[in-house]
Coordinates of C-alpha atoms in Angstrom, one line a residue:
X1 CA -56.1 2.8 -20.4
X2 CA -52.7 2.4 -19.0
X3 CA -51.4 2.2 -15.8
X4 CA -49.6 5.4 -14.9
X5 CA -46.2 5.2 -13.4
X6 CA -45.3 4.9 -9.4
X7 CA -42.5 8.0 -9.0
X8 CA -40.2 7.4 -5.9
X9 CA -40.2 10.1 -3.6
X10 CA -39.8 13.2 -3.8
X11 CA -40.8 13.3 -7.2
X12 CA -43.9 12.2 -6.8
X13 CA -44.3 15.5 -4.6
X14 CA -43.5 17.8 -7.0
X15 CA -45.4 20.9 -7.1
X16 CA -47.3 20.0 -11.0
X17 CA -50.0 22.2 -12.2
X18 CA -51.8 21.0 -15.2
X19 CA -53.4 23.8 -17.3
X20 CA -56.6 22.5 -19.6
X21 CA -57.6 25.2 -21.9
X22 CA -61.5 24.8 -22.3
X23 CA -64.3 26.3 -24.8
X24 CA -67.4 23.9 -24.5
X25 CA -66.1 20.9 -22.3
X26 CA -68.4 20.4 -20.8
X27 CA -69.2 16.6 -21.3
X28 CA -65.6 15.9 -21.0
X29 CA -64.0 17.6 -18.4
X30 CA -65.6 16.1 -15.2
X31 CA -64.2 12.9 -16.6
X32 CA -60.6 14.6 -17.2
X33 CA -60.3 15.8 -13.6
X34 CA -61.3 12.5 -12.0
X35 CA -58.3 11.1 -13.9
X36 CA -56.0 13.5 -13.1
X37 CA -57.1 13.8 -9.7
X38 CA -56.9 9.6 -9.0
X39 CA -53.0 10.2 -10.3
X40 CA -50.3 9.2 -8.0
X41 CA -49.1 13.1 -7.4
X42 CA -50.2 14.3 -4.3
X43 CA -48.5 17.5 -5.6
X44 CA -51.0 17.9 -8.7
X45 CA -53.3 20.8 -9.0
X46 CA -55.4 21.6 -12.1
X47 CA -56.0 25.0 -13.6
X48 CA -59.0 25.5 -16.0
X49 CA -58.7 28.4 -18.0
X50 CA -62.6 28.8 -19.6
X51 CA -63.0 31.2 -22.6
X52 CA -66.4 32.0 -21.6
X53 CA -68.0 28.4 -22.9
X54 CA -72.3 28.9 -23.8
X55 CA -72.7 25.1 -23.2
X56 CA -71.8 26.0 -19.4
X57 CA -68.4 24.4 -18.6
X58 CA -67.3 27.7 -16.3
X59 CA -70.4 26.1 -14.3
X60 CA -69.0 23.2 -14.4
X61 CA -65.5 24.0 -13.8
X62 CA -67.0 26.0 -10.2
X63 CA -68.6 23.2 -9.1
X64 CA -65.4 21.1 -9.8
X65 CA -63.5 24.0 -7.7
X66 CA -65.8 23.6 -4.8
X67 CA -65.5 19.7 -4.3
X68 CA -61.8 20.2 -4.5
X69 CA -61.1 23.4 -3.2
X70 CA -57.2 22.7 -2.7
X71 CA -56.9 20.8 -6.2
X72 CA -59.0 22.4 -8.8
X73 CA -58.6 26.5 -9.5
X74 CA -61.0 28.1 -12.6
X75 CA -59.8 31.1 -14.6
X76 CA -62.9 32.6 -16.4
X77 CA -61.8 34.6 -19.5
X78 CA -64.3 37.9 -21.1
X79 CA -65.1 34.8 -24.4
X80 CA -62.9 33.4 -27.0
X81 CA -59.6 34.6 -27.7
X82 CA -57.9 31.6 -28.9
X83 CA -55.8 28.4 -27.5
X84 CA -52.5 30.6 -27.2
X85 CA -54.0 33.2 -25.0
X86 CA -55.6 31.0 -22.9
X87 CA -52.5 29.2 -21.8
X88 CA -50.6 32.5 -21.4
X89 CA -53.1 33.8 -19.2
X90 CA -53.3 29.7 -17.5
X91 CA -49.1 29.3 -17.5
X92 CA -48.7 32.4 -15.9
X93 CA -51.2 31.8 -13.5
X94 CA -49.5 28.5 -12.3
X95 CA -46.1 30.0 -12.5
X96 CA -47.2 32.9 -10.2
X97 CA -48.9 30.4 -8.1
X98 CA -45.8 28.8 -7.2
X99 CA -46.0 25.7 -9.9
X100 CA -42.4 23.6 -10.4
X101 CA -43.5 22.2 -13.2
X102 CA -46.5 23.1 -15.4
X103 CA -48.1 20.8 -17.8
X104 CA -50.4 21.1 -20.9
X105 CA -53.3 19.2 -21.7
X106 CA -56.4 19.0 -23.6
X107 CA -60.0 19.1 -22.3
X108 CA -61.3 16.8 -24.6
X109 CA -59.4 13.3 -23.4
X110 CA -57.3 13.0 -26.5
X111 CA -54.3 12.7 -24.2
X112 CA -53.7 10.1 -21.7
X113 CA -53.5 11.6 -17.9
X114 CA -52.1 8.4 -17.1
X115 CA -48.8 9.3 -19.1
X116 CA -48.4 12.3 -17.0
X117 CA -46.1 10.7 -14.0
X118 CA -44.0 8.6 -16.5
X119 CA -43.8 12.1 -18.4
X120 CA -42.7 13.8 -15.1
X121 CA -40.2 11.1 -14.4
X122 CA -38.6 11.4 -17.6
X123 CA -38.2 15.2 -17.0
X124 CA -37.2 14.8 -13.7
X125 CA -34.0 12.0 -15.0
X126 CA -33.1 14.6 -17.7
X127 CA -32.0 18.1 -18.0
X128 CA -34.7 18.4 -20.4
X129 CA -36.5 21.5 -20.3
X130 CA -40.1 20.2 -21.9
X131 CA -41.1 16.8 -22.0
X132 CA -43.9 16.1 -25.2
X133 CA -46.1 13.8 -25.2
X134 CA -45.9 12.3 -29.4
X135 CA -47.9 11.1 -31.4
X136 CA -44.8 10.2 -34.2
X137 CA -42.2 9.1 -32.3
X138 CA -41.7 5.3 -31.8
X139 CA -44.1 3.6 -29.3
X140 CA -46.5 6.6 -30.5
X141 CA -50.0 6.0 -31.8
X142 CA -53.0 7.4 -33.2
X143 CA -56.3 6.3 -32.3
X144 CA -57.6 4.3 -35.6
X145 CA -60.9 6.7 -35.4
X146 CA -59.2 9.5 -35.5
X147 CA -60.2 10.6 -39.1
X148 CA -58.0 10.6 -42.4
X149 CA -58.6 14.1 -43.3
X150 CA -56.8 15.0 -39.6
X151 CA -54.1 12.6 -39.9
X152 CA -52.9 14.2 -43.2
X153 CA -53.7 17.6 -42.1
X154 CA -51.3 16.8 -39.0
X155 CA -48.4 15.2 -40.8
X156 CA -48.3 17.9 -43.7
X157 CA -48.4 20.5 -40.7
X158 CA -45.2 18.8 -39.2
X159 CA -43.5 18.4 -42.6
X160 CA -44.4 22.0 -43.4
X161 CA -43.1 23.7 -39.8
X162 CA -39.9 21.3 -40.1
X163 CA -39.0 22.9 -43.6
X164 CA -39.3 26.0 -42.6
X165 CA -37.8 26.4 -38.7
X166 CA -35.8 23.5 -38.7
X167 CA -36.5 22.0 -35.4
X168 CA -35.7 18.4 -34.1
X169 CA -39.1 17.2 -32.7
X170 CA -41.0 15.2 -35.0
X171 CA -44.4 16.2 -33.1
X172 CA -44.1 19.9 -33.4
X173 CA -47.7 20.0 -33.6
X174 CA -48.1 18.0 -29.5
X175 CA -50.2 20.1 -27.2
X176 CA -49.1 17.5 -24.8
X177 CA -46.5 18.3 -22.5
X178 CA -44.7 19.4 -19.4
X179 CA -42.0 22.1 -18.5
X180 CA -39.7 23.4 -15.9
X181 CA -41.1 26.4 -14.8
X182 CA -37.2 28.1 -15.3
X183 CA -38.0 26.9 -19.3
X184 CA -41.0 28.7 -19.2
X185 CA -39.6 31.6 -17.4
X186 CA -36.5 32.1 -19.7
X187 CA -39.1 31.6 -22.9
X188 CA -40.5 34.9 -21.3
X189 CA -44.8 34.1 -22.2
X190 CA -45.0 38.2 -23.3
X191 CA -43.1 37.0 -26.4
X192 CA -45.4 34.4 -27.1
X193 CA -47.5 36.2 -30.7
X194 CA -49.6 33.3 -31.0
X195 CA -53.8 33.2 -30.5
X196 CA -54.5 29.7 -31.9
X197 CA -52.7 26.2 -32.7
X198 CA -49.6 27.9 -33.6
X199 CA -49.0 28.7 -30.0
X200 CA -47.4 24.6 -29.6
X201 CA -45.0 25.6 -32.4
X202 CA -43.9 28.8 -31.2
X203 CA -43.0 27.9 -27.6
X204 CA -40.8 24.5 -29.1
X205 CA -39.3 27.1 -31.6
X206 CA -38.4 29.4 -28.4
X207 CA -37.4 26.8 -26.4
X208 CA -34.9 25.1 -29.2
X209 CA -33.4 28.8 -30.0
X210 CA -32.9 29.3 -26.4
X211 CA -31.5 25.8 -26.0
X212 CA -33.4 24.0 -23.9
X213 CA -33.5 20.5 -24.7
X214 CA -36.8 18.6 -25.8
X215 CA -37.5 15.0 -24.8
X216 CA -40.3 13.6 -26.7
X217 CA -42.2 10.4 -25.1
X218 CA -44.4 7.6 -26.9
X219 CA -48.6 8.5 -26.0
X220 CA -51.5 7.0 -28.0
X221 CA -53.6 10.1 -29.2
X222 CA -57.3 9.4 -28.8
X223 CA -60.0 10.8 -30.9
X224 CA -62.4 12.7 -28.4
X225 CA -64.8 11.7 -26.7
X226 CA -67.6 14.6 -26.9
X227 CA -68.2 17.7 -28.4
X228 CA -66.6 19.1 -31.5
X229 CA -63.1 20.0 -32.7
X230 CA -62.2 24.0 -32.6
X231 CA -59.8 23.7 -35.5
X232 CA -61.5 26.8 -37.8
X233 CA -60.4 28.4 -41.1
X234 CA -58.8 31.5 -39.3
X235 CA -56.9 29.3 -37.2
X236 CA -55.9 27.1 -40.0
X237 CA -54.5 30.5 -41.8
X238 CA -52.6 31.2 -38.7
X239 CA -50.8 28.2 -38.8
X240 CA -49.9 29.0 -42.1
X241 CA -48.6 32.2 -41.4
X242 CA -47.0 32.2 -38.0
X243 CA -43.7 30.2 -39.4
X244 CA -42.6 33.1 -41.5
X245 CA -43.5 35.6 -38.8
X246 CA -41.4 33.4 -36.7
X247 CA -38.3 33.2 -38.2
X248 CA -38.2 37.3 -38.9
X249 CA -39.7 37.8 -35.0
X250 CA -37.4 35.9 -32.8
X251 CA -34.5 35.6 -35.2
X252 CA -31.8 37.5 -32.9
X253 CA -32.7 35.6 -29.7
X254 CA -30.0 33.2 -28.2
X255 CA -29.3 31.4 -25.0

């Protein structure tokens, strides 16, 4: 685990909103909000938007709420709709909250909360609009567990969305990450077409056509620690698809 990052005032301060998507968490997530919580960001608040999870992690997400009543806010979505829609509905629920910055993260511990103030630093020295946490730039790593089948399926993923859109980030794939809530703002989340995966590609292909600079940072991706991996068929098809429907859907918009 590595040692997060001491920001200077008032950076530290900043008003950070971390949305974790979740759909069976609940092993994992008591341990993510701990983490995030024990940051050095007074400022941080957590936003779990639950699609509805049977193994009980809205339960578990309420009790989380009631111990930190300031720090810890649950969404609780009608059941499973897909990654994308839950961070619409979580985004603009921090944005209307009054959120500076939001961040996205996954439930399952595969990213490192402890990169999140050295992530915040970097946007706050920049004029970057999102901040990524990669997996393939240098410094990046992959947890050796993490199995062959999804390594490959991740790399052709990249190599196929780079042919195809043409944008500069070699992790296009990152759920990792935090914006300036003006990036998200101009980005406009009612464009956003996406339901699964492909949600992470479209908002870095919105965000590069309205030119809002990307600044990707080393992490070390871990595999997770419980539960299962939500990567289905359907979603897989999505992936597939959603390039070509992004180049002919969003081909007029400028900055």
């Amino acid at each position: 685990m590595i040692e997060p990052v001491q920001l200077p005032v008032p950076w530290r301060d900043a008003r950070l909103t971390v949305v974790v998507p979740t759909y069976n968490e609940a092993g994992n997530l008591p341990v993510l909000v701990e983490r995030l919580l024990a940051l050095p960001l007074p400022g941080l608040k957590i936003l779990v938007a639950d699609d509805n999870s049977p193994d009980g992690t809205g339960e578990v997400a309420d009790k989380l709420a009631i111990e930190h009543p300031d720090r810890v806010e649950v969404v609780h979505r009608a059941g499973k709709e897909g990654l994308g829609r839950a961070y619409v509905d979580g985004i603009g629920r921090a944005l209307d909250g009054g959120a500076e910055y939001v961040a996205q993260m996954d439930a399952d511990l595969s990213h490192p909360p402890e990169a999140l103030p050295g992530m915040l630093g970097a946007l706050l020295s920049t004029q970057a609009g999102v901040v990524i946490g990669s997996r393939y730039v240098p410094g990046g790593e992959l947890d050796e567990n993490w199995p062959l089948y999804r390594r490959a399926l991740s790399g052709w993923a990249n190599l196929y969305v780079h042919t195809l859109l043409r944008v500069r980030i070699r992790d296009l794939t990152a759920g990792f990450k935090i914006w300036r809530a003006d990036a998200l703002r101009d980005i406009g989340l009612e464009r956003v077409q996406s339901n699964g995966y492909s949600f992470q590609v479209e908002m870095h292909y919105l965000a590069t056509k309205l030119g809002h600079t990307i600044l990707e940072v080393p992490i070390r991706f871990e595999e997770r620690r419980d539960g299962a991996s939500k990567m289905t068929t359907a979603t897989k098809i999505e992936s597939a698809l959603m390039p070509f429907k992004l180049r002919s859907k969003h081909r007029n918009i400028e900055p």
